[in-house]
Short mmCIF file of C-alpha atoms in Angstrom, two decimals:
data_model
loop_
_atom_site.label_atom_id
_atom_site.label_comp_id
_atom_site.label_asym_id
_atom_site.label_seq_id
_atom_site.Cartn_x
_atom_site.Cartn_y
_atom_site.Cartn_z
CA UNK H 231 -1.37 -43.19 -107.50
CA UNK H 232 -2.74 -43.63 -103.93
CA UNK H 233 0.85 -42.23 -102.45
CA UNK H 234 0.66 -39.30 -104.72
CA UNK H 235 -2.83 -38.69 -103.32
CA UNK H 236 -1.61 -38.89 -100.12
CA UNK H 237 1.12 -36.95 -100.43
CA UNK H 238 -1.32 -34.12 -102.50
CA UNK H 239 -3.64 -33.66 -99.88
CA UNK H 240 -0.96 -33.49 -96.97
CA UNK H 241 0.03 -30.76 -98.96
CA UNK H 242 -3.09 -29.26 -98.55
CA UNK H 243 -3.35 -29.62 -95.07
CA UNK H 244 -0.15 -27.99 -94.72
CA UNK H 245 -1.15 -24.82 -96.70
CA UNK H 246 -4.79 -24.28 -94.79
CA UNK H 247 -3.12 -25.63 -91.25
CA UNK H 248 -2.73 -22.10 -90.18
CA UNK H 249 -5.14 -19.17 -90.43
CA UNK H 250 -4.41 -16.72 -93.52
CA UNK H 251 -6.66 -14.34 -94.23
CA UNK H 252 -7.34 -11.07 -92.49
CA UNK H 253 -6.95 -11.28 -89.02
CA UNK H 254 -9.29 -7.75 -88.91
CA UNK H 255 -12.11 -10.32 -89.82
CA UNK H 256 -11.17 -12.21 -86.76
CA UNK H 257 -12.03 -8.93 -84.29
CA UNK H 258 -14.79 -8.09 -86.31
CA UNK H 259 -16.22 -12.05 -85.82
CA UNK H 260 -15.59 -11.96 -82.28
CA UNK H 261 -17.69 -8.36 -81.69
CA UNK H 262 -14.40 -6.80 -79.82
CA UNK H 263 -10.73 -5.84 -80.42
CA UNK H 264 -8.37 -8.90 -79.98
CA UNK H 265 -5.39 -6.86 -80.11
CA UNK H 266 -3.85 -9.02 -83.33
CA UNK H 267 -1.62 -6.27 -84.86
CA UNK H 268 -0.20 -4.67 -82.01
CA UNK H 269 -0.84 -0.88 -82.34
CA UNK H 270 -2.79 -0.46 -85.04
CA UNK H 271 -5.86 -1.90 -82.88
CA UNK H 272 -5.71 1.15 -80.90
CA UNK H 273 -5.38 3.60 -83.31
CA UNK H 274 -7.81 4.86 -85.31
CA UNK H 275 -7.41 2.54 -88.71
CA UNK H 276 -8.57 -0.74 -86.43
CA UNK H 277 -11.42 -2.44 -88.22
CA UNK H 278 -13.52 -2.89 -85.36
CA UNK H 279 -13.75 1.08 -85.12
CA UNK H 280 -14.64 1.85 -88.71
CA UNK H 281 -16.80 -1.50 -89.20
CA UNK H 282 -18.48 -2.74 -85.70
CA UNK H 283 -20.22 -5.18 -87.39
CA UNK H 284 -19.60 -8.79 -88.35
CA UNK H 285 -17.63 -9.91 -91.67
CA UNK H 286 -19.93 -10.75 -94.75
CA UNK H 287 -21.86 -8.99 -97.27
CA UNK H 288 -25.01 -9.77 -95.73
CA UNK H 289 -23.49 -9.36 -92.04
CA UNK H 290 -25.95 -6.42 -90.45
CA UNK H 291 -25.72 -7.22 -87.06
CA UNK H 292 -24.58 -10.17 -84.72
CA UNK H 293 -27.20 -12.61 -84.02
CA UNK H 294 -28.22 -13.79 -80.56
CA UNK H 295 -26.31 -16.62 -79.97
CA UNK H 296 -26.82 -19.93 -77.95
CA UNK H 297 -25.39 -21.05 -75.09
CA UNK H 298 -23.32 -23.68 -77.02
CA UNK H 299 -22.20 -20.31 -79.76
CA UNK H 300 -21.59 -18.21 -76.53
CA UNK H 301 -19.03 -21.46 -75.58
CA UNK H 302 -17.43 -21.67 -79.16
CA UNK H 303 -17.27 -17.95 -79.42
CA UNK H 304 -14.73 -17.80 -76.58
CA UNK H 305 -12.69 -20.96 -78.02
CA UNK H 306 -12.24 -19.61 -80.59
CA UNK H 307 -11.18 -16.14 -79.36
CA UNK H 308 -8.80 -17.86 -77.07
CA UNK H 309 -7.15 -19.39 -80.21
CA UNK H 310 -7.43 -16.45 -82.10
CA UNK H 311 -5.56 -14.24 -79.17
CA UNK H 312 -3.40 -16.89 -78.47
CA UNK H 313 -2.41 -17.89 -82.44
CA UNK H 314 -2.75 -21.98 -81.68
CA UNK H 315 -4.27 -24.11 -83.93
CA UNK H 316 -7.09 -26.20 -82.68
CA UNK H 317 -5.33 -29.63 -81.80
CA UNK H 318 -2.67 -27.77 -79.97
CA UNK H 319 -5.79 -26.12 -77.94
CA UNK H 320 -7.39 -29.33 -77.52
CA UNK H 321 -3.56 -30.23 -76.20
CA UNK H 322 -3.17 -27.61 -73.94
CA UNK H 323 -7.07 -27.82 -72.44
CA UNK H 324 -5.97 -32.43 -71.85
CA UNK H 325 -2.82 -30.96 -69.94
CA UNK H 326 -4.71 -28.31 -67.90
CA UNK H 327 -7.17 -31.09 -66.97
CA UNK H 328 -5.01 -33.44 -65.53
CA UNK H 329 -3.28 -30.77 -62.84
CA UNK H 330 -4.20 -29.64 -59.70
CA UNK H 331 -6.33 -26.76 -59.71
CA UNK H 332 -9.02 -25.15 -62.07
CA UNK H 333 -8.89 -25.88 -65.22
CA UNK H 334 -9.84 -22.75 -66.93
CA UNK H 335 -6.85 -20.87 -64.78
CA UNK H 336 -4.55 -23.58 -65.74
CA UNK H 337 -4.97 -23.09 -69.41
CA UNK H 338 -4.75 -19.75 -69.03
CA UNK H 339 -1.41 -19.96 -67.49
CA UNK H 340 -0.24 -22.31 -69.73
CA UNK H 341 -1.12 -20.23 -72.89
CA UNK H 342 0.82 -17.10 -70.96
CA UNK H 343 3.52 -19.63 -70.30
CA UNK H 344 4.26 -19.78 -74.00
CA UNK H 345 7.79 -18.23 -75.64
CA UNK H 346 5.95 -16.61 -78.28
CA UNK H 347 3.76 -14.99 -75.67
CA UNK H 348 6.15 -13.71 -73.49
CA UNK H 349 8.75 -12.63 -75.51
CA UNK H 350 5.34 -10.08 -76.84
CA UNK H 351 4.77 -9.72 -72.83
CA UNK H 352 8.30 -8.23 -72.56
CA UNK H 353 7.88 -6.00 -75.31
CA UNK H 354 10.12 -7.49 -78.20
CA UNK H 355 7.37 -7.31 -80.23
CA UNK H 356 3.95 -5.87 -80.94
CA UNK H 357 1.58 -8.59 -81.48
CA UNK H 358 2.30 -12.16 -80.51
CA UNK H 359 2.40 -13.29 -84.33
CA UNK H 360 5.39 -10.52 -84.81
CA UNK H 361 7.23 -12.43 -81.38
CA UNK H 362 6.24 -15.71 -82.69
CA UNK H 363 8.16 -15.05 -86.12
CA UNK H 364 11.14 -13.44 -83.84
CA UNK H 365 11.10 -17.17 -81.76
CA UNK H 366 10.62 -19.43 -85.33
CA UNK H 367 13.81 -16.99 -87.49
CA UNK H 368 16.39 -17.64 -84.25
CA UNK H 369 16.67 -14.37 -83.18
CA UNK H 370 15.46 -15.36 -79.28
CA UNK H 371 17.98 -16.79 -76.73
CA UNK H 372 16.39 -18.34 -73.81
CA UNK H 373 18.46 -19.41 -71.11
CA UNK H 374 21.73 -19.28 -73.28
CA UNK H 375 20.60 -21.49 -76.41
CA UNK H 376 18.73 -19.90 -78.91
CA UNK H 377 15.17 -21.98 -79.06
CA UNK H 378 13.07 -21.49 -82.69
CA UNK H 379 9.72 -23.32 -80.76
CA UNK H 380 7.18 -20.74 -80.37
CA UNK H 381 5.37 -23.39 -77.94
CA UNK H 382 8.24 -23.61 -75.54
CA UNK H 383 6.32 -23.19 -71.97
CA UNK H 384 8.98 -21.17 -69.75
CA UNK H 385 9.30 -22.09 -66.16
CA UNK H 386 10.50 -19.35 -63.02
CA UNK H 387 13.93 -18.23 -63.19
CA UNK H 388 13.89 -18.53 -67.30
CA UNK H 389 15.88 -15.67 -68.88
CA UNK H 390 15.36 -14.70 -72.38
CA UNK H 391 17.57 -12.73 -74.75
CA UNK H 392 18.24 -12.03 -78.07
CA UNK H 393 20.64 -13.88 -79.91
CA UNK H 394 24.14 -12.08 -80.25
CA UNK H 395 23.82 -11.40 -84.48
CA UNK H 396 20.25 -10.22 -84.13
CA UNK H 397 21.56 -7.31 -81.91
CA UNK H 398 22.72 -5.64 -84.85
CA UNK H 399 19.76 -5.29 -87.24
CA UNK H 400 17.60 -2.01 -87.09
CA UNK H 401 14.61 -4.00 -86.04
CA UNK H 402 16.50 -4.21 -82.58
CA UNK H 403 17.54 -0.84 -82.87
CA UNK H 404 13.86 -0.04 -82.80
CA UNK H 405 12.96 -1.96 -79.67
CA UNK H 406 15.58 -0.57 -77.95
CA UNK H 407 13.41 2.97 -78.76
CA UNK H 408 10.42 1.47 -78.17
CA UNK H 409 10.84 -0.58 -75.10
CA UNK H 410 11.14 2.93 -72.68
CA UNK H 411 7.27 3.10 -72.81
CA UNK H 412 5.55 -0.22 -72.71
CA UNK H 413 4.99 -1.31 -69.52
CA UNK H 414 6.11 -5.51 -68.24
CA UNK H 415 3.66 -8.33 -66.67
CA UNK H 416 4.40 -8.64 -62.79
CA UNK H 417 5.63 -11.70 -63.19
CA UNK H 418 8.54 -10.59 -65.62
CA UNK H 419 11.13 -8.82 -65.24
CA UNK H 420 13.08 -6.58 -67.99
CA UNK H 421 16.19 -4.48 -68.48
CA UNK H 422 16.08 -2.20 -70.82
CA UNK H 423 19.15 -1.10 -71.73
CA UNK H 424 20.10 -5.15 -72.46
CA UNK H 425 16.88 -6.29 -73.47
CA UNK H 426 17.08 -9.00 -71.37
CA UNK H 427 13.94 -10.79 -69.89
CA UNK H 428 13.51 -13.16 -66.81
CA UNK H 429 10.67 -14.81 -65.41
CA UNK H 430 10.25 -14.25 -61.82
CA UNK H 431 7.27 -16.26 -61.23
CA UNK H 432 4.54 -18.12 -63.37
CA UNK H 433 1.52 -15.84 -64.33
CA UNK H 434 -1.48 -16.11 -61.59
CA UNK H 435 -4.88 -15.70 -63.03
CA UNK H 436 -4.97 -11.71 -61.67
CA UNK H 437 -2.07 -11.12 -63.58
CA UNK H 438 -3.67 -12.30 -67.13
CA UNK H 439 -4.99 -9.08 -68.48
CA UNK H 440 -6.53 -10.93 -71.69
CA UNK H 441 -10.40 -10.28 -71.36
CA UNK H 442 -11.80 -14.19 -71.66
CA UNK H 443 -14.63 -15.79 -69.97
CA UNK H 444 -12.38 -19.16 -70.00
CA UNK H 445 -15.33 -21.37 -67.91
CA UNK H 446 -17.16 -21.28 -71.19
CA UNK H 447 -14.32 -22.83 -72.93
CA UNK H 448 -14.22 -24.99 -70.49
CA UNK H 449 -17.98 -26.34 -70.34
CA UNK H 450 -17.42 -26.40 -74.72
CA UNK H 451 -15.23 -29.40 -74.23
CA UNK H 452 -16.70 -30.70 -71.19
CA UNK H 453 -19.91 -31.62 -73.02
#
């Protein structure tokens, strides 16, 4: 009885592990436009436009927040941006502590470091949970194996393809369209015509265009 318990309730770990719901309500919590589902937050359907205010029936306005809310507010839109569950946060804030530098930049760098992150950087994708479903199914090469761990952290001189089957679905057919007018991080690199990706550097701070006042996530688990 006590191993079926067990074995119950890991199952509902595993089922509320990840984050479900709307990810509108998400935007809408955090008072700004994440960018979660790629171009429909900047067209005129995104939820923050037709409903500024928070989630909740009895939601009129945002209230005025502490300094500890202010510090959980931008956790958690970190995560949210980001898609990582809180222990792997807490895992990638440990790492960024013990290396040389600032922490809060280090993080940073780290989370743009991801696979999932810059195979959406390059343009494979539109949001980062449509690149990290590309990186889990296969269809991403990097540096001639194909690698299904959305987590990878890339390194300079990492090239990243698609894998040779995945070529020939209309979903790549589409990117190949698509990919003529986004525009690529400075630190990456892209052909077009090949779709293939290389890192030319690791991300500096300047380069990080994700709006995040990171020294309050950093004082949140300093305390």
């Amino acid at each position: 009885m006590v191993v079926a318990r067990r074995r119950e309730e890991g199952c509902r770990e595993k089922k509320v592990a990840r984050y479900t719901g709307a990810v509108c309500r998400l935007c809408r919590r955090s008072g700004e436009k994440l960018m979660l589902k790629g171009e429909r937050c900047a067209g005129p359907k995104c939820a923050v436009e037709r409903r500024s205010g928070p989630p909740g029936p009895r939601a009129a306005r945002f209230k005025r927040l502490s300094d500890r809310g202010i510090q959980l507010r931008e956790k958690q839109k970190a995560r949210y941006i980001y898609g990582v569950l809180e222990r792997q946060f807490r895992r990638f804030f440990a790492n960024a502590e013990k290396r040389v530098g600032v922490t809060g930049e280090t993080l940073v760098v780290m989370l743009e470091r991801r696979l999932d992150n810059v195979v959406y950087r390059l343009g494979f994708a539109d949001s980062r949970s449509q690149a990290r479903q590309l990186v889990q199914h296969g269809h991403i090469v990097l540096n001639g194996r194909r690698t299904n761990i959305p987590s990878f952290l890339v390194k300079a001189g990492d090239t990243i393809t698609w894998r040779e089957g995945s070529t020939k679905t209309e979903y790549y057919k589409q990117v190949l369209e698509s990919i003529k007018s986004k525009s690529v991080s400075n630190w990456l690199s892209l052909d077009r015509e090949r779709l293939v990706g290389q890192v030319l550097s690791l991300p500096a701070r300047n380069d990080i265009d994700t709006k995040l006042e990171i020294e309050h996530v950093v004082e949140y688990y300093s305390r």
